[in-house]
Backbone as numpy.savetxt, mean C-alpha at the origin, in Angstrom:
# Nx Ny Nz CAx CAy CAz Cx Cy Cz
2.60 -3.10 -31.73 2.21 -3.94 -30.33 1.07 -3.06 -29.66
-0.46 -3.37 -29.74 -0.97 -2.98 -28.37 -1.79 -4.38 -26.96
-2.52 -3.88 -26.83 -2.48 -4.73 -25.56 -3.91 -3.82 -24.80
-5.02 -4.50 -24.57 -5.96 -3.65 -23.20 -6.12 -4.77 -22.01
-6.22 -3.82 -21.03 -6.18 -4.19 -19.50 -7.62 -2.94 -18.55
-7.47 -3.84 -17.86 -7.71 -3.20 -16.28 -6.62 -2.22 -16.00
-7.25 -1.12 -15.02 -6.34 -0.63 -14.49 -6.56 0.97 -13.69
-5.92 0.30 -13.06 -6.50 2.27 -11.56 -5.27 3.12 -11.67
-5.70 4.39 -11.84 -4.70 5.98 -12.23 -4.14 5.48 -10.81
-2.86 5.81 -11.09 -1.70 6.36 -9.75 -1.29 7.75 -10.11
-1.00 8.61 -11.01 -1.12 9.27 -10.94 -0.71 10.14 -12.60
-0.07 11.10 -13.02 0.04 12.01 -14.18 0.64 12.65 -14.30
1.94 13.58 -15.00 2.95 13.84 -14.98 2.05 14.55 -16.73
3.09 16.38 -16.42 2.60 16.92 -17.78 3.43 16.13 -19.11
3.12 16.43 -19.98 3.65 16.32 -21.02 3.91 17.58 -22.14
4.69 18.63 -22.48 4.30 19.26 -23.48 3.06 20.14 -23.01
1.81 21.05 -24.07 0.82 22.03 -23.49 -0.17 21.45 -23.24
-0.53 20.64 -24.19 -1.89 19.72 -23.91 -2.02 17.97 -23.53
-0.62 17.44 -23.32 -1.29 15.63 -22.67 -0.74 15.83 -21.85
-0.16 14.11 -20.98 0.17 13.90 -19.67 0.69 12.43 -19.82
1.75 12.45 -19.39 1.85 10.92 -19.10 1.30 10.12 -18.35
0.25 9.54 -17.87 -0.12 8.59 -17.40 0.38 7.89 -16.72
0.29 7.31 -15.27 1.02 6.47 -14.73 -0.30 5.49 -14.04
-0.37 4.07 -14.31 -1.68 3.02 -13.64 -0.89 1.83 -13.38
-1.83 1.68 -12.71 -1.35 0.08 -11.76 -2.01 -1.02 -13.03
-2.30 -2.26 -13.85 -3.06 -3.11 -14.43 -3.34 -4.50 -13.37
-4.29 -4.43 -14.66 -4.25 -6.00 -13.51 -2.79 -7.19 -14.28
-3.18 -7.15 -15.35 -1.72 -7.85 -15.16 -0.78 -7.77 -16.33
-0.25 -6.10 -16.10 0.35 -5.74 -16.97 1.61 -4.77 -15.92
0.77 -4.82 -14.41 2.05 -4.21 -13.29 1.38 -2.60 -13.93
2.68 -2.67 -13.02 2.67 -0.90 -13.17 3.09 -0.08 -14.45
2.24 0.44 -15.42 3.22 1.16 -16.98 2.82 2.28 -16.27
3.63 2.56 -17.29 3.61 4.25 -17.76 2.71 4.68 -19.88
2.12 5.41 -19.71 2.09 5.85 -21.23 0.98 6.87 -21.45
1.66 7.22 -22.40 1.08 9.30 -23.20 -0.07 9.13 -23.22
-1.04 10.70 -23.10 -2.56 9.87 -23.10 -2.61 11.42 -24.46
-3.10 11.34 -25.07 -3.23 12.94 -25.27 -4.42 12.84 -25.34
-4.33 14.77 -25.26 -5.01 15.60 -25.12 -5.48 15.17 -23.13
-5.57 14.67 -22.27 -5.16 14.26 -21.19 -5.35 15.37 -20.15
-5.24 16.62 -20.59 -5.66 17.87 -20.06 -6.57 18.53 -20.22
-7.56 17.94 -21.26 -8.76 17.99 -21.77 -9.42 18.40 -19.96
-10.89 19.37 -20.73 -12.08 19.73 -19.46 -12.68 17.62 -19.42
-12.82 16.74 -20.57 -13.41 15.67 -20.52 -12.39 14.34 -19.97
-10.75 15.00 -19.77 -10.23 13.23 -19.52 -10.03 14.36 -18.37
-9.88 15.05 -17.08 -8.53 15.97 -16.03 -10.35 15.20 -15.31
-11.32 14.71 -14.92 -11.70 14.34 -13.97 -11.69 13.43 -14.08
-11.22 12.26 -14.87 -10.86 10.81 -15.34 -9.36 10.20 -14.96
-8.80 11.25 -15.18 -7.46 10.47 -15.35 -6.51 11.44 -13.51
-7.92 11.32 -12.71 -7.53 11.50 -10.76 -7.50 10.51 -10.19
-6.36 10.45 -9.18 -5.65 8.95 -9.13 -7.03 8.70 -8.01
-7.16 6.89 -8.80 -8.18 6.02 -7.36 -9.49 5.58 -8.00
-9.10 6.80 -9.54 -10.15 6.26 -10.38 -10.21 4.60 -10.79
-10.75 3.75 -11.73 -11.08 2.32 -11.87 -11.05 2.58 -13.48
-10.36 2.24 -14.13 -10.47 3.29 -16.77 -10.29 1.30 -16.93
-10.39 1.70 -17.77 -9.93 0.69 -18.65 -8.96 1.82 -19.71
-7.72 0.44 -20.18 -6.77 1.24 -21.06 -6.64 0.56 -22.38
-6.34 1.10 -23.15 -5.25 -0.81 -24.95 -4.30 0.73 -24.65
-3.25 0.43 -24.67 -1.79 0.83 -24.57 -1.22 0.75 -25.95
-0.44 1.02 -26.61 0.06 1.20 -28.14 1.15 1.68 -28.50
1.79 1.26 -28.93 3.52 0.75 -29.48 4.19 0.87 -30.41
5.54 0.83 -31.28 5.90 0.64 -31.67 6.10 -0.82 -31.66
7.74 -0.85 -30.69 7.94 -1.72 -29.93 7.93 -1.90 -28.74
7.99 -3.04 -27.78 7.76 -3.66 -26.16 7.80 -1.86 -25.90
9.57 -2.08 -25.74 10.41 -0.93 -24.73 9.73 0.55 -24.68
9.28 0.43 -26.17 8.97 1.84 -26.25 7.98 2.65 -25.08
7.53 3.86 -24.81 7.06 4.16 -23.45 5.20 3.85 -24.17
5.22 4.48 -25.25 3.75 3.68 -25.85 2.89 5.04 -25.08
1.32 4.98 -26.22 -0.04 6.04 -25.84 -0.85 5.47 -24.91
-1.90 5.38 -23.94 -2.83 4.93 -23.30 -4.57 5.31 -24.26
-4.60 4.87 -24.29 -6.48 5.09 -24.83 -7.28 5.03 -23.67
-7.97 5.79 -23.03 -8.19 5.89 -21.20 -10.06 5.23 -21.82
-10.42 4.73 -21.09 -12.16 4.70 -21.21 -12.76 4.42 -19.54
-13.39 5.06 -19.41 -13.44 5.79 -17.87 -14.21 4.25 -16.59
-13.80 3.42 -16.05 -15.49 2.50 -15.18 -15.61 2.92 -13.77
-15.74 3.16 -13.53 -15.30 3.40 -11.33 -15.22 5.41 -11.80
-15.46 5.82 -11.20 -14.61 7.08 -10.96 -14.72 8.08 -9.62
-13.81 7.41 -8.83 -13.60 7.41 -7.55 -13.27 8.91 -6.55
-12.98 8.97 -7.74 -11.56 9.89 -7.35 -12.46 11.38 -5.94
-13.84 11.81 -6.54 -14.30 12.87 -6.02 -14.48 11.99 -4.87
-15.19 11.51 -4.34 -15.33 10.76 -2.91 -14.09 10.47 -2.48
-12.92 10.33 -2.84 -12.14 9.65 -1.72 -11.00 10.92 -1.54
-11.77 11.85 -2.39 -10.86 13.73 -1.44 -11.85 14.42 -0.33
-12.81 13.34 0.67 -13.62 13.58 1.62 -13.03 12.94 2.50
-11.98 11.71 3.29 -11.30 12.38 4.31 -9.62 12.01 3.96
-8.82 12.33 4.93 -8.25 11.90 5.52 -6.83 10.43 4.97
-8.13 9.57 5.34 -8.02 8.63 5.05 -7.18 7.89 4.17
-8.34 8.29 3.87 -8.92 8.45 2.10 -7.94 9.54 0.94
-7.41 10.29 1.22 -6.02 11.47 0.18 -5.31 10.97 0.90
-4.58 10.79 1.93 -3.18 10.05 2.33 -2.66 8.10 1.49
-4.16 7.63 2.04 -4.40 6.10 1.42 -3.75 6.15 -0.19
-3.85 7.10 -0.65 -3.73 6.72 -2.51 -2.70 7.45 -2.95
-2.11 8.06 -1.88 -1.21 8.17 -2.20 -0.11 7.57 -1.71
-0.22 7.33 -0.50 0.73 5.87 -0.20 1.11 5.12 -0.45
-0.90 4.84 -1.48 -0.06 3.00 -1.93 0.34 3.42 -3.31
0.57 3.96 -3.88 0.55 4.38 -4.90 2.80 4.37 -4.80
2.31 4.40 -3.81 4.34 5.23 -3.53 4.30 4.09 -2.58
4.38 2.55 -2.72 4.46 1.05 -1.59 4.33 0.24 -4.04
3.81 0.89 -4.04 3.50 0.33 -5.30 4.71 0.53 -6.77
5.12 1.62 -6.96 5.92 2.59 -7.11 8.07 1.59 -6.52
7.20 1.25 -5.05 8.65 0.23 -5.44 9.04 -0.96 -6.15
8.08 -1.75 -6.48 8.46 -2.58 -7.54 8.69 -2.27 -9.26
9.28 -3.09 -9.51 9.78 -3.27 -10.76 8.77 -2.84 -12.11
8.63 -1.52 -12.75 7.84 -1.73 -13.54 7.98 -2.76 -14.78
6.25 -2.91 -15.56 5.81 -3.43 -15.49 6.14 -5.22 -14.91
6.30 -5.27 -13.83 6.50 -6.33 -13.74 4.83 -6.50 -12.44
4.24 -8.23 -14.08 2.78 -8.17 -12.91 2.52 -8.63 -11.77
1.41 -8.35 -11.09 1.24 -9.14 -9.49 -0.39 -8.37 -9.87
-0.62 -9.23 -10.36 -2.28 -9.03 -9.75 -3.24 -9.49 -8.85
-2.67 -10.13 -7.58 -3.28 -9.32 -6.28 -3.57 -8.80 -5.54
-1.40 -7.88 -6.33 -2.24 -6.35 -5.62 -3.34 -5.54 -6.71
-2.81 -5.28 -7.69 -4.15 -5.16 -8.28 -5.91 -4.84 -7.56
-5.74 -6.08 -7.31 -7.10 -7.06 -6.94 -7.37 -6.11 -5.70
-6.34 -5.77 -4.60 -6.49 -5.90 -3.15 -6.72 -4.34 -3.70
-5.78 -3.66 -4.37 -6.09 -1.85 -4.67 -7.05 -1.35 -4.89
-8.23 -2.91 -5.13 -9.57 -2.06 -5.79 -10.89 -2.31 -4.77
-10.16 -3.02 -4.04 -10.80 -3.32 -3.17 -10.97 -2.70 -1.21
-9.00 -1.15 -1.69 -9.70 -1.02 -0.48 -9.40 0.57 -0.34
-9.69 0.85 -2.05 -10.06 2.30 -2.32 -11.24 1.99 -2.48
-11.77 1.10 -2.28 -13.39 1.37 -2.01 -13.70 1.79 -0.40
-13.35 1.18 0.81 -13.17 1.48 1.71 -11.94 2.23 1.98
-11.26 3.40 2.43 -10.58 3.87 2.65 -11.61 5.14 3.92
-12.51 4.70 2.85 -14.02 5.59 3.88 -13.93 5.78 5.29
-14.16 4.35 6.10 -13.63 3.64 6.97 -12.45 3.94 7.48
-11.74 4.25 8.91 -10.50 4.56 8.98 -10.08 2.95 9.79
-10.91 2.81 10.59 -10.55 1.12 11.21 -10.22 -0.42 9.72
-11.07 -0.03 8.87 -10.67 -1.02 7.68 -9.52 -0.75 6.94
-9.97 0.57 6.37 -8.13 1.21 6.14 -6.60 0.86 6.57
-7.00 0.84 7.70 -6.35 0.70 7.96 -5.84 -0.44 8.63
-6.24 -1.61 8.86 -6.24 -2.72 8.75 -5.78 -3.06 6.82
-6.48 -2.87 6.15 -6.29 -2.99 4.67 -4.63 -3.02 4.28
-4.56 -1.35 4.74 -3.52 -1.03 3.92 -2.71 -1.49 5.50
-2.43 -2.32 6.63 -1.57 -3.07 6.61 -0.89 -3.90 6.35
-2.35 -5.10 5.72 -1.80 -6.10 4.55 -1.66 -5.91 3.50
-1.26 -3.87 3.24 -1.59 -4.50 2.05 0.04 -4.12 1.81
0.94 -3.09 2.25 2.30 -3.71 3.10 2.91 -4.99 2.95
1.88 -5.92 3.85 2.80 -7.24 3.95 2.39 -7.35 3.01
1.76 -7.37 2.23 2.41 -7.36 0.05 2.75 -7.66 -0.27
3.19 -6.16 -0.33 4.13 -5.72 -1.14 5.38 -6.14 -0.83
6.10 -5.98 0.88 6.88 -6.60 0.89 7.19 -8.64 0.64
6.79 -9.22 0.67 6.26 -10.06 0.36 6.61 -10.57 -0.80
6.76 -9.66 -1.46 6.70 -9.29 -3.35 7.91 -8.93 -3.73
8.23 -8.33 -2.63 10.42 -7.34 -3.14 10.45 -8.75 -2.48
10.25 -9.80 -1.72 11.59 -11.21 -1.12 11.68 -10.60 0.04
10.73 -10.01 0.44 10.74 -9.52 2.66 10.09 -10.61 3.42
8.62 -11.67 2.88 8.11 -11.88 3.25 8.26 -11.65 4.80
7.35 -12.21 5.00 7.16 -12.19 6.86 6.63 -13.94 7.29
6.90 -13.86 7.95 6.65 -15.54 8.48 5.38 -16.22 9.86
3.97 -15.46 9.64 3.75 -14.44 10.70 2.51 -16.43 11.34
3.12 -17.32 10.67 1.96 -18.09 10.93 2.66 -19.23 11.80
3.73 -19.46 12.79 3.70 -20.54 13.70 5.02 -19.73 14.77
5.58 -20.13 15.88 6.31 -19.50 16.10 8.13 -20.05 15.50
9.14 -18.90 15.50 10.12 -19.82 15.49 10.92 -20.83 16.25
10.30 -20.38 16.69 10.98 -21.44 18.07 10.90 -22.31 18.78
9.51 -22.96 18.33 9.15 -24.05 18.82 7.87 -24.66 17.31
7.67 -24.11 17.36 7.32 -24.65 15.16 4.94 -24.07 16.44
4.43 -23.96 17.60 3.50 -23.68 17.99 3.11 -22.83 17.06
1.72 -22.90 16.61 0.33 -21.94 15.99 -0.05 -21.76 16.68
-0.45 -21.03 18.20 -0.98 -20.63 19.03 0.03 -19.06 19.92
-1.03 -18.57 20.48 -0.50 -17.59 21.44 1.01 -17.28 21.14
0.50 -16.87 19.48 1.22 -16.14 18.55 1.64 -14.41 19.69
2.52 -13.86 19.79 2.63 -12.34 20.36 3.11 -12.04 20.10
4.43 -12.22 19.23 5.67 -11.57 19.39 6.24 -11.85 17.99
7.15 -10.66 17.34 8.11 -10.93 15.81 9.31 -10.23 15.85
10.21 -11.97 15.22 11.28 -11.58 15.99 11.81 -10.59 14.93
12.72 -9.00 15.12 12.85 -8.23 14.50 13.92 -8.54 13.74
14.49 -10.16 14.48 15.77 -10.19 13.03 15.63 -11.49 11.74
14.36 -12.07 12.20 13.90 -12.96 11.06 12.61 -12.41 10.54
11.85 -11.83 10.83 10.82 -11.80 10.48 10.10 -12.61 10.78
9.80 -13.28 11.65 9.28 -14.55 11.95 8.23 -13.97 13.66
7.48 -15.51 13.70 6.22 -14.94 15.11 7.01 -15.40 15.63
6.83 -14.67 16.64 7.31 -15.88 18.17 6.41 -15.82 19.70
6.20 -16.94 19.82 5.13 -17.08 20.90 5.33 -16.63 22.22
4.16 -16.58 23.60 4.21 -16.10 24.67 5.58 -16.47 25.24
4.94 -17.55 25.49 6.49 -18.30 26.40 8.28 -18.79 25.86
8.01 -18.26 24.18 9.10 -18.57 23.85 9.56 -16.85 23.66
9.30 -16.37 24.18 9.17 -14.68 23.97 9.26 -14.28 24.77
8.96 -14.31 25.72 9.03 -13.91 26.83 10.35 -13.24 27.61
11.20 -14.15 27.99 12.79 -13.23 27.94 13.73 -12.28 26.68
12.96 -11.99 26.28 13.76 -11.55 25.22 12.43 -10.48 24.83
10.85 -10.22 25.16 10.32 -9.54 25.31 10.44 -7.97 24.96
11.07 -7.43 25.89 11.74 -5.94 25.33 12.41 -5.45 24.19
12.76 -6.44 23.55 13.46 -6.42 22.13 12.73 -7.54 21.02
11.49 -8.13 20.85 10.76 -8.55 19.98 9.53 -6.84 19.48
8.91 -7.34 18.23 8.32 -6.29 18.17 6.29 -6.81 17.91
5.75 -6.15 18.65 4.44 -6.63 19.08 3.67 -7.48 17.54
2.50 -8.24 17.79 2.25 -9.04 16.16 1.43 -8.59 17.38
-0.02 -7.70 16.14 -0.98 -7.48 16.37 -1.76 -8.85 16.24
-2.88 -8.62 17.33 -3.92 -9.81 17.18 -4.54 -10.52 15.63
-4.84 -9.16 14.76 -6.02 -9.69 13.71 -4.62 -9.42 12.68
-3.26 -10.48 12.99 -2.19 -10.20 12.23 -2.14 -11.95 12.49
-2.70 -12.32 13.38 -2.19 -14.17 14.00 -2.88 -14.95 12.95
-2.24 -16.23 13.52 -3.11 -16.58 12.16 -5.14 -17.58 13.10
-4.67 -17.03 14.74 -5.55 -17.48 15.28 -6.74 -16.20 15.40
-6.32 -14.81 14.56 -6.51 -13.92 15.40 -7.98 -14.13 14.26
-9.67 -13.69 15.37 -10.01 -12.92 14.56 -11.22 -11.26 14.47
-10.24 -10.74 15.93 -10.33 -9.31 15.85 -9.91 -8.15 15.06
-11.38 -7.60 14.60 -10.89 -6.19 14.31 -10.11 -5.56 14.69
-9.88 -4.18 14.01 -8.24 -3.83 14.16 -9.04 -3.08 15.29
-8.11 -2.82 16.33 -8.01 -0.95 17.26 -7.23 -0.09 17.16
-6.94 0.62 18.30 -6.34 1.85 17.98 -5.19 0.86 18.45
-4.40 0.23 19.44 -4.10 -0.30 20.46 -3.40 -1.13 18.97
-4.11 -2.14 18.38 -3.09 -3.65 17.44 -2.75 -2.40 16.06
-4.41 -1.48 15.90 -3.17 -1.10 14.56 -1.77 -0.11 14.74
-1.98 0.59 15.94 -0.96 1.01 15.85 0.92 0.14 16.82
1.26 -1.40 16.60 1.56 -1.77 16.55 1.61 -2.39 15.28
0.96 -2.95 14.84 1.05 -3.03 13.45 1.78 -2.56 12.05
1.27 -0.76 12.42 2.18 -0.22 11.83 3.05 0.59 12.07
3.26 -0.22 13.67 5.25 -0.13 14.19 5.50 -1.17 12.85
5.03 -2.20 12.90 5.76 -3.69 13.04 6.58 -3.13 11.06
4.99 -3.22 10.15 5.34 -3.43 8.97 6.52 -1.98 8.46
5.64 -0.85 9.17 7.30 0.38 9.32 8.08 -0.49 9.72
8.90 -1.07 10.37 9.44 -1.29 10.79 10.83 -1.68 9.72
10.03 -2.93 8.85 10.32 -3.61 7.49 10.60 -3.41 6.68
10.04 -2.00 6.45 10.05 -1.67 5.27 11.17 -0.76 4.98
11.73 -0.45 6.13 12.74 1.07 6.39 14.47 -0.48 6.32
13.84 -0.95 6.96 15.07 -2.20 7.68 15.94 -2.17 5.64
14.49 -2.94 5.25 15.56 -4.26 3.68 14.56 -3.03 2.73
14.14 -2.52 2.89 14.18 -1.69 1.61 14.27 -0.38 1.27
14.14 1.02 2.28 14.08 2.37 2.52 15.89 2.24 2.59
16.24 1.93 3.34 17.41 1.73 4.08 18.63 1.74 3.13
18.01 0.67 2.12 18.98 -0.31 1.16 18.92 0.74 -0.02
17.89 1.16 -0.23 17.85 2.64 -1.28 18.34 3.37 -1.25
19.03 3.92 -0.25 18.63 4.94 0.13 17.83 6.39 0.13
16.60 5.58 0.15 15.08 6.27 0.39 14.75 6.95 1.26
13.64 7.54 1.28 12.68 8.00 2.65 11.41 7.63 2.23
10.27 6.41 3.40 9.37 6.92 3.59 8.55 7.63 2.76
7.54 7.08 1.77 6.30 8.76 1.39 6.10 9.51 2.59
5.77 10.26 2.81 5.24 10.95 3.57 3.14 10.79 3.72
3.70 11.05 2.79 1.35 10.17 2.53 1.38 8.69 3.94
2.58 8.57 3.62 2.42 7.27 5.30 2.31 7.55 6.43
2.77 8.88 6.41 2.95 9.25 8.03 1.91 9.99 7.69
1.36 10.40 7.19 0.20 11.11 7.34 -1.48 10.07 6.97
-1.27 9.35 6.01 -1.98 7.98 6.50 -2.22 7.04 7.75
-1.14 7.30 8.37 -0.84 6.44 10.35 -1.50 7.50 10.87
-1.48 8.51 10.72 -2.01 9.69 11.84 -3.82 9.82 11.34
-3.83 9.78 10.67 -5.43 10.47 10.64 -6.56 8.40 10.29
-5.87 7.56 9.94 -6.42 6.74 10.61 -6.50 6.33 12.10
-5.13 6.32 13.33 -5.25 6.17 13.85 -5.82 7.73 15.39
-6.01 8.54 14.95 -6.83 10.26 15.27 -8.18 9.90 14.99
-8.44 8.16 13.96 -10.04 8.67 14.04 -10.56 7.55 14.73
-9.78 6.83 15.26 -10.34 5.45 16.45 -9.94 6.30 17.69
-8.98 7.81 17.83 -8.63 7.93 18.70 -8.25 9.22 18.77
-9.27 10.19 18.89 -9.36 11.72 18.82 -8.77 12.35 19.47
-8.19 11.80 20.75 -6.82 12.25 21.66 -5.85 12.52 21.21
-5.64 12.04 20.24 -4.00 11.28 19.72 -3.81 12.62 19.61
-2.59 12.81 20.14 -2.14 14.38 19.13 -0.91 14.17 19.15
0.27 12.20 19.32 1.82 11.86 18.07 1.62 12.15 16.91
2.55 12.63 16.84 3.74 12.68 15.19 3.98 11.73 15.40
3.09 11.16 13.46 4.02 9.35 12.96 5.91 9.75 13.29
6.19 8.76 13.30 8.17 8.59 12.34 7.99 8.17 11.53
9.25 7.83 11.14 9.92 7.31 9.78 9.03 5.85 9.28
9.41 5.18 10.30 9.02 3.42 10.68 8.27 3.49 11.52
6.64 4.34 11.59 5.94 3.57 12.33 5.10 4.55 12.84
5.46 4.81 14.46 4.46 5.80 15.04 5.26 6.30 16.46
5.03 7.70 17.20 6.20 7.23 17.95 5.56 7.21 19.45
5.79 7.18 20.06 4.89 6.36 21.75 5.04 7.43 21.88
């Protein structure tokens, strides 16, 4: 058995004295593990860093085996990703999100999104908005996608400002007014008519929104906690937009 694919390094685990087991996100074969012989060598260690783009060749006797990777560098961005807090936490947080998906389950659109976000993690506003959209895409692939295109009550596609915590569907200002205190806010940059860039307030609302549904549909049913890297990323992204920020992130978004 053999195949070749584009991949992004998510992490490595030591195996024996000189080898590692690499975890990668491939474009056509999803999240995949493989043994890299001499992966702890001076030549390979800089290549096998989270966030780097590589070309992998996987070989095994049978498809269900762990198999071995031969890894060739393509884009070594890991050093740059260590320069800002949003990048350091963002790489870890996206890796944790991808681990929610079944191993070897293809998600090429998530691979493409990961490539884009990794090149924008140095800009907190861009990184925050792209990260929220990545979380929404993961929720969708897990079967818990949000419907933000039209009002759940009226079918209207304008003035959508809320999201129902029960249905995960958008709600217009007029239809949601009587239950406004029970609704989640729909950030303008996520609405169908939104063409605004994310700012501090809208990004805060977006993190609360995705955090709420990830907790309800994924973390709580599985009996697991959200990755601590998400809290670090949320703090870093929001603090960059508002240096006076002193609040700490909570498990479902940020605390007020």
